[in-house]
Tab-separated table of C-alpha atoms and ligand atoms in Angstrom:
chain	number	residue	atom	x	y	z
A	1	MET	CA	8.801	29.476	0.113
A	2	LYS	CA	5.456	30.733	-1.223
A	3	ARG	CA	3.922	27.962	-3.302
A	4	ILE	CA	4.045	24.165	-3.120
A	5	GLY	CA	2.640	21.414	-5.312
A	6	VAL	CA	1.133	18.080	-4.272
A	7	LEU	CA	0.423	14.923	-6.267
A	8	THR	CA	-0.641	11.317	-5.697
A	9	SER	CA	1.141	8.668	-7.745
A	10	GLY	CA	1.091	4.886	-8.319
A	11	GLY	CA	-1.551	2.536	-6.888
A	12	ASP	CA	-4.258	4.416	-5.015
A	13	ALA	CA	-4.437	3.719	-1.290
A	14	SER	CA	-7.018	4.676	1.329
A	15	GLY	CA	-5.426	7.419	3.371
A	16	MET	CA	-4.234	9.390	0.355
A	17	ASN	CA	-7.191	11.769	0.669
A	18	PRO	CA	-6.702	12.387	4.414
A	19	ALA	CA	-2.986	13.039	3.700
A	20	LEU	CA	-3.850	15.446	0.880
A	21	ARG	CA	-6.295	17.277	3.142
A	22	ALA	CA	-3.593	17.618	5.801
A	23	VAL	CA	-0.993	18.883	3.300
A	24	VAL	CA	-3.364	21.492	1.856
A	25	ARG	CA	-4.742	22.746	5.147
A	26	SER	CA	-1.401	22.814	7.009
A	27	ALA	CA	0.249	24.604	4.102
A	28	ILE	CA	-2.461	27.244	3.806
A	29	VAL	CA	-2.475	27.836	7.572
A	30	HIS	CA	1.305	28.463	7.251
A	31	GLY	CA	0.682	31.033	4.504
A	32	LEU	CA	1.598	28.867	1.504
A	33	GLU	CA	-0.316	28.503	-1.753
A	34	VAL	CA	-0.996	24.927	-2.852
A	35	ILE	CA	-1.239	23.635	-6.409
A	36	GLY	CA	-2.792	20.212	-6.946
A	37	ILE	CA	-1.214	18.193	-9.749
A	38	GLU	CA	-3.666	15.706	-11.274
A	39	ARG	CA	-2.920	12.105	-12.322
A	40	GLY	CA	0.502	11.904	-10.677
A	41	TYR	CA	3.581	12.787	-12.710
A	42	GLU	CA	1.428	12.750	-15.866
A	43	GLY	CA	-0.043	16.010	-14.573
A	44	LEU	CA	3.395	17.631	-14.574
A	45	LEU	CA	3.948	16.467	-18.161
A	46	ASN	CA	0.593	17.768	-19.365
A	47	GLY	CA	0.082	20.852	-17.188
A	48	TRP	CA	-2.911	19.402	-15.329
A	49	LEU	CA	-2.632	21.792	-12.372
A	50	LYS	CA	-5.244	23.470	-10.204
A	51	PRO	CA	-5.044	25.681	-7.118
A	52	LEU	CA	-6.325	23.992	-3.970
A	53	SER	CA	-8.156	25.920	-1.240
A	54	LEU	CA	-9.160	24.984	2.311
A	55	SER	CA	-12.629	24.038	1.053
A	56	SER	CA	-11.396	22.048	-1.970
A	57	VAL	CA	-10.326	19.285	0.433
A	58	GLY	CA	-13.555	19.393	2.452
A	59	GLY	CA	-15.527	16.145	2.753
A	60	ILE	CA	-12.675	13.875	1.632
A	61	ILE	CA	-11.342	12.596	4.969
A	62	ASN	CA	-13.681	9.597	4.747
A	63	ARG	CA	-13.159	8.840	1.046
A	64	GLY	CA	-10.940	6.096	-0.394
A	65	GLY	CA	-8.951	6.603	-3.604
A	66	THR	CA	-7.568	10.049	-4.375
A	67	ILE	CA	-9.456	13.122	-5.542
A	68	LEU	CA	-6.312	14.191	-7.432
A	69	ARG	CA	-6.502	10.894	-9.329
A	70	THR	CA	-3.366	8.855	-9.954
A	71	ALA	CA	-1.324	7.227	-12.702
A	72	ARG	CA	1.848	5.248	-13.329
A	73	SER	CA	3.797	7.382	-15.833
A	74	GLU	CA	6.354	5.738	-18.142
A	75	ARG	CA	7.195	9.002	-19.940
A	76	PHE	CA	8.176	10.701	-16.677
A	77	LYS	CA	11.012	8.165	-16.293
A	78	THR	CA	12.719	9.378	-19.483
A	79	ASP	CA	15.197	12.290	-19.523
A	80	GLU	CA	12.805	14.263	-21.726
A	81	GLY	CA	9.946	13.587	-19.280
A	82	LEU	CA	11.981	14.734	-16.285
A	83	GLN	CA	13.009	17.943	-18.051
A	84	THR	CA	9.387	18.682	-19.009
A	85	ALA	CA	8.198	18.034	-15.448
A	86	ALA	CA	10.949	20.285	-14.040
A	87	GLN	CA	9.950	23.022	-16.489
A	88	THR	CA	6.297	22.796	-15.378
A	89	LEU	CA	7.387	23.269	-11.755
A	90	HIS	CA	9.474	26.340	-12.654
A	91	ASP	CA	6.829	27.847	-14.975
A	92	ASN	CA	4.270	27.644	-12.195
A	93	GLY	CA	6.478	28.989	-9.403
A	94	ILE	CA	6.322	25.706	-7.446
A	95	GLU	CA	9.178	25.720	-4.903
A	96	GLY	CA	8.387	22.524	-3.018
A	97	LEU	CA	6.608	19.303	-3.983
A	98	VAL	CA	4.845	16.686	-1.865
A	99	VAL	CA	4.651	13.262	-3.537
A	100	ILE	CA	2.149	10.843	-1.980
A	101	GLY	CA	2.911	7.342	-3.310
A	102	GLY	CA	5.117	4.259	-3.241
A	103	ASP	CA	8.833	3.616	-3.693
A	104	GLY	CA	8.608	3.756	-7.504
A	105	SER	CA	7.160	7.256	-7.178
A	106	PHE	CA	9.927	8.151	-4.710
A	107	ARG	CA	12.698	7.080	-7.112
A	108	GLY	CA	11.133	9.492	-9.605
A	109	ALA	CA	10.888	12.170	-6.908
A	110	VAL	CA	14.614	11.980	-6.140
A	111	ARG	CA	15.496	12.324	-9.840
A	112	LEU	CA	13.058	15.228	-10.245
A	113	GLU	CA	14.613	17.027	-7.273
A	114	GLU	CA	18.085	16.596	-8.841
A	115	VAL	CA	16.961	17.854	-12.261
A	116	SER	CA	14.706	20.709	-11.110
A	117	GLY	CA	16.338	21.822	-7.865
A	118	VAL	CA	12.832	21.916	-6.344
A	119	ALA	CA	12.672	20.370	-2.846
A	120	VAL	CA	10.645	17.160	-2.720
A	121	VAL	CA	9.124	15.397	0.281
A	122	GLY	CA	7.442	11.983	0.066
A	123	ILE	CA	4.505	10.532	2.000
A	124	PRO	CA	4.513	6.700	1.872
A	125	ALA	CA	1.218	5.319	0.606
A	126	THR	CA	0.608	1.789	-0.665
A	127	ILE	CA	-1.579	-1.029	0.604
A	128	ASP	CA	1.474	-3.324	0.379
A	129	ASN	CA	3.290	-1.711	3.384
A	130	ASP	CA	6.537	-2.625	1.635
A	131	ILE	CA	8.385	0.715	1.619
A	132	GLY	CA	11.785	0.756	3.315
A	133	GLY	CA	12.585	3.318	6.017
A	134	THR	CA	9.061	3.341	7.490
A	135	GLU	CA	7.057	0.857	9.510
A	136	TYR	CA	3.770	2.070	8.041
A	137	THR	CA	2.404	3.089	4.656
A	138	LEU	CA	-1.026	4.666	4.147
A	139	GLY	CA	-3.677	2.228	2.954
A	140	PHE	CA	-2.322	-0.878	4.696
A	141	ASP	CA	-4.748	-0.849	7.610
A	142	THR	CA	-7.779	-0.254	5.384
A	143	ALA	CA	-6.678	-3.087	3.067
A	144	LEU	CA	-6.317	-5.383	6.103
A	145	GLN	CA	-9.790	-4.456	7.329
A	146	VAL	CA	-11.335	-5.151	3.920
A	147	ALA	CA	-9.504	-8.471	3.560
A	148	MET	CA	-10.317	-9.552	7.115
A	149	ASP	CA	-14.036	-8.789	6.607
A	150	ALA	CA	-13.935	-10.878	3.425
A	151	ILE	CA	-12.217	-13.790	5.210
A	152	ASP	CA	-14.832	-13.652	7.992
A	153	LYS	CA	-17.634	-13.847	5.417
A	154	ILE	CA	-16.008	-16.668	3.483
A	155	ARG	CA	-15.490	-18.573	6.727
A	156	ASP	CA	-19.270	-18.630	7.214
A	157	THR	CA	-19.580	-20.532	3.926
A	158	ALA	CA	-16.501	-22.653	4.626
A	159	ASP	CA	-17.994	-23.750	7.961
A	160	SER	CA	-21.502	-24.295	6.566
A	161	PHE	CA	-20.308	-26.380	3.629
A	162	GLU	CA	-17.344	-27.940	5.448
A	163	ARG	CA	-15.107	-26.793	2.634
A	164	ILE	CA	-11.549	-25.593	2.179
A	165	PHE	CA	-11.095	-22.089	0.753
A	166	VAL	CA	-7.977	-20.480	-0.696
A	167	ILE	CA	-8.062	-16.671	-0.515
A	168	GLU	CA	-5.580	-14.622	-2.522
A	169	VAL	CA	-4.607	-11.180	-1.263
A	170	MET	CA	-2.532	-8.440	-2.908
A	171	GLY	CA	0.952	-7.304	-1.886
A	172	ARG	CA	2.852	-7.493	-5.176
A	173	SER	CA	6.108	-9.374	-4.414
A	174	ARG	CA	5.766	-9.113	-0.633
A	175	GLY	CA	3.714	-10.880	2.018
A	176	PHE	CA	2.913	-8.138	4.548
A	177	ILE	CA	-0.832	-8.139	3.823
A	178	ALA	CA	-1.044	-11.952	3.763
A	179	ALA	CA	0.878	-12.405	7.036
A	180	ALA	CA	-1.138	-9.799	8.935
A	181	VAL	CA	-4.570	-10.674	7.603
A	182	GLY	CA	-3.934	-14.417	7.801
A	183	LEU	CA	-3.218	-14.033	11.504
A	184	ALA	CA	-6.166	-11.669	12.026
A	185	GLY	CA	-8.521	-13.978	10.124
A	186	GLY	CA	-7.371	-17.169	11.864
A	187	ALA	CA	-6.157	-18.810	8.648
A	188	GLU	CA	-5.155	-22.465	8.818
A	189	ALA	CA	-2.183	-21.695	6.514
A	190	ILE	CA	-0.496	-18.545	5.195
A	191	LEU	CA	1.665	-18.529	2.059
A	192	VAL	CA	4.083	-15.620	1.528
A	193	PRO	CA	6.766	-15.006	-1.124
A	194	GLU	CA	9.465	-14.481	1.509
A	195	ILE	CA	9.287	-18.081	2.812
A	196	PRO	CA	9.454	-21.064	0.446
A	197	PHE	CA	6.672	-23.564	1.119
A	198	ASP	CA	5.982	-27.162	0.224
A	199	PRO	CA	2.346	-27.639	-0.895
A	200	VAL	CA	2.429	-31.238	0.335
A	201	GLN	CA	3.326	-30.036	3.839
A	202	VAL	CA	0.526	-27.474	3.707
A	203	CYS	CA	-1.926	-30.279	2.829
A	204	GLU	CA	-0.536	-32.546	5.531
A	205	ARG	CA	-1.101	-29.782	8.092
A	206	LEU	CA	-4.703	-29.395	6.942
A	207	LYS	CA	-5.081	-33.169	7.195
A	208	GLN	CA	-3.856	-33.111	10.810
A	209	GLY	CA	-6.432	-30.416	11.556
A	210	MET	CA	-9.152	-32.556	10.025
A	211	ALA	CA	-8.004	-35.541	12.089
A	212	ARG	CA	-8.519	-33.355	15.182
A	213	GLY	CA	-12.049	-32.523	14.043
A	214	LYS	CA	-11.687	-29.394	11.863
A	215	ARG	CA	-14.257	-29.546	9.088
A	216	SER	CA	-13.243	-26.410	7.168
A	217	ALA	CA	-10.053	-24.497	6.495
A	218	ILE	CA	-8.845	-21.215	5.054
A	219	ILE	CA	-5.521	-20.801	3.278
A	220	VAL	CA	-4.428	-17.199	2.710
A	221	THR	CA	-1.977	-16.806	-0.147
A	222	ALA	CA	-0.120	-13.645	-1.153
A	223	GLU	CA	-0.393	-12.964	-4.892
A	224	GLY	CA	3.425	-13.036	-5.053
A	225	ALA	CA	3.602	-16.485	-3.393
A	226	ALA	CA	1.079	-18.577	-5.363
A	227	ARG	CA	-2.163	-17.917	-7.218
A	228	ALA	CA	-5.302	-19.030	-5.398
A	229	GLN	CA	-6.544	-21.279	-8.195
A	230	GLU	CA	-3.230	-23.150	-8.466
A	231	VAL	CA	-3.186	-23.805	-4.724
A	232	ALA	CA	-6.851	-24.851	-4.772
A	233	THR	CA	-6.273	-27.316	-7.626
A	234	PHE	CA	-3.324	-28.900	-5.828
A	235	VAL	CA	-5.083	-29.193	-2.470
A	236	GLU	CA	-8.213	-30.618	-4.113
A	237	MET	CA	-6.191	-33.326	-5.850
A	238	TYR	CA	-4.048	-34.157	-2.822
A	239	LEU	CA	-6.761	-34.228	-0.166
A	240	ARG	CA	-9.681	-35.247	-2.418
A	241	GLU	CA	-11.763	-32.548	-0.789
A	242	GLU	CA	-13.839	-29.770	-2.353
A	243	VAL	CA	-11.754	-26.567	-2.502
A	244	ARG	CA	-12.797	-23.087	-3.697
A	245	ALA	CA	-10.554	-20.164	-4.675
A	246	THR	CA	-11.327	-16.468	-4.168
A	247	VAL	CA	-9.178	-13.571	-5.347
A	248	LEU	CA	-9.881	-10.437	-3.300
A	249	GLY	CA	-8.061	-8.226	-5.814
A	250	TYR	CA	-8.932	-4.549	-6.021
A	251	THR	CA	-11.515	-4.636	-3.233
A	252	GLN	CA	-8.486	-4.222	-0.937
A	253	ARG	CA	-7.478	-0.909	-2.503
A	254	GLY	CA	-10.767	0.905	-1.951
A	255	GLY	CA	-13.129	1.781	0.835
A	256	SER	CA	-13.398	4.451	3.481
A	257	PRO	CA	-10.034	4.848	5.270
A	258	THR	CA	-9.856	3.333	8.758
A	259	ALA	CA	-9.138	5.584	11.748
A	260	THR	CA	-5.465	4.538	11.563
A	261	ASP	CA	-5.186	5.610	7.917
A	262	ARG	CA	-6.897	8.926	8.636
A	263	ILE	CA	-4.713	9.677	11.659
A	264	MET	CA	-1.485	8.632	9.923
A	265	GLY	CA	-2.528	10.606	6.825
A	266	ALA	CA	-3.039	13.691	8.984
A	267	ARG	CA	0.302	13.274	10.777
A	268	PHE	CA	2.301	12.518	7.609
A	269	GLY	CA	0.647	15.390	5.710
A	270	ALA	CA	1.343	18.004	8.374
A	271	LEU	CA	4.943	16.782	8.808
A	272	ALA	CA	5.580	16.921	5.048
A	273	VAL	CA	4.671	20.621	5.024
A	274	ASP	CA	6.856	21.287	8.083
A	275	LEU	CA	9.806	19.616	6.351
A	276	LEU	CA	9.437	21.814	3.266
A	277	LEU	CA	9.163	24.915	5.453
A	278	GLN	CA	12.351	23.874	7.285
A	279	GLY	CA	14.138	23.728	3.918
A	280	GLN	CA	14.631	19.943	4.006
A	281	ARG	CA	15.165	18.135	0.704
A	282	GLY	CA	14.866	14.546	-0.462
A	283	MET	CA	13.102	13.365	2.677
A	284	MET	CA	10.015	11.293	3.350
A	285	THR	CA	7.738	11.040	6.324
A	286	ALA	CA	8.029	7.771	8.210
A	287	ALA	CA	6.488	5.933	11.153
A	288	HIS	CA	8.815	4.429	13.755
A	289	GLY	CA	6.930	3.045	16.708
A	290	ASP	CA	4.502	5.749	17.840
A	291	GLU	CA	6.555	8.529	16.274
A	292	VAL	CA	6.364	10.169	12.862
A	293	LEU	CA	9.699	11.495	11.664
A	294	ALA	CA	11.722	12.272	8.541
A	295	VAL	CA	14.055	9.820	6.775
A	296	PRO	CA	15.802	10.156	3.397
A	297	LEU	CA	13.647	9.167	0.410
A	298	ARG	CA	16.441	6.807	-0.606
A	299	ALA	CA	15.737	4.669	2.453
A	300	SER	CA	12.547	3.587	0.679
A	301	TRP	CA	14.556	1.336	-1.628
A	302	GLU	CA	17.966	1.169	0.085
A	303	GLN	CA	16.640	-0.308	3.349
A	304	PRO	CA	14.156	-3.015	2.260
A	305	ARG	CA	11.575	-3.912	4.861
A	306	VAL	CA	11.874	-7.329	6.467
A	307	LEU	CA	8.780	-9.469	7.014
A	308	ASP	CA	8.283	-10.368	10.657
A	309	GLU	CA	8.341	-14.164	10.349
A	310	SER	CA	7.278	-14.540	13.972
A	311	LEU	CA	3.737	-13.657	12.859
A	312	LEU	CA	3.685	-16.796	10.705
A	313	LYS	CA	5.151	-18.980	13.435
A	314	LEU	CA	2.553	-17.647	15.866
A	315	ASN	CA	-0.177	-18.381	13.356
A	316	GLU	CA	1.021	-21.967	12.970
A	317	VAL	CA	0.653	-22.461	16.711
A	318	LEU	CA	-2.738	-20.766	16.899
A	319	ALA	CA	-4.126	-22.608	13.873
A	320	SER	CA	-3.634	-25.962	15.654
B	1	F6P	O1	1.072	-1.758	-5.073
B	1	F6P	C1	-0.283	-1.851	-4.798
B	1	F6P	C2	-0.909	-2.945	-5.636
B	1	F6P	O2	-2.304	-2.971	-5.351
B	1	F6P	C3	-0.308	-4.334	-5.464
B	1	F6P	O3	-0.738	-4.975	-4.302
B	1	F6P	C4	-0.750	-4.995	-6.737
B	1	F6P	O4	0.109	-6.082	-7.097
B	1	F6P	C5	-0.610	-3.878	-7.739
B	1	F6P	O5	-0.748	-2.663	-7.005
B	1	F6P	C6	-1.633	-3.862	-8.843
B	1	F6P	O6	-1.263	-2.833	-9.702
B	1	F6P	P1	-2.183	-2.200	-10.834
B	1	F6P	O7	-3.059	-1.183	-10.201
B	1	F6P	O8	-1.222	-1.574	-11.790
B	1	F6P	O9	-2.961	-3.326	-11.430
């Protein structure tokens, strides 16, 4: 193998740049040429390619987002799109491809490998931490840090005004961010899509807290469970208390990657290059405990991740 390509695809996540840096530098140290493909799979459809050198990834370890830019490509999912992308790989002598993205990007990667014959390796990256086959996806820790800082700040106002706040976090249809950041931020209640909840019970729990002397409360809701404003309206009506809603939204996607995202980006990036050099196909890098290892890309959607409900039970106890 002489030349590999690398792209970032889907929602940007802090840690993509450290992973890209690791892919480029490990590959070059092993004697490979690296082609950067801009704007995800769109770059393969439009020929947006550029050679990457050791210095082209200098100064990005501390930057959120992705210097390769990203996109969600609908055309790539069509047969015509896949053929065009495969042709771009062949025309440019690309013999291996590293895809840094989420499970949607990995489904595309598996199809591209089938159509083109070019070996593909995935690096899981999404703030949602919802990719099967791995316990960690790049961007999750940075998103948690951002959301926790926001909760801490809002708590200052909640305490000062003796108010209830509902804070909505991202996570698409899953509650990994909400569960982790709710626990870290000491939320009085956490709402996740995986566990049905009764808004009356949530209010009754807040009421019990108030009876014990709590004068403020924070409810963390995952965007896939309930929208912040809906929850706030209900709680306000039920408890006859002032309630404010805050949607953290895209603040969670950006920001300088935490140490965890930089270290995991480095480890995933270097492993992805090793896997291509070993001739492996259709694999992705994964975290299991303290180890980084390779699992089939298909695991990303065939082995859905299960939310650790014990975090929520623990939070209920600690929020007493
Ligand atoms: O998958 C990452 C994520 O930030 C989700 O948490 C969120 O629901 C979604 O992307 C937003 O997607 P878009 O960038 O297309 O608005």
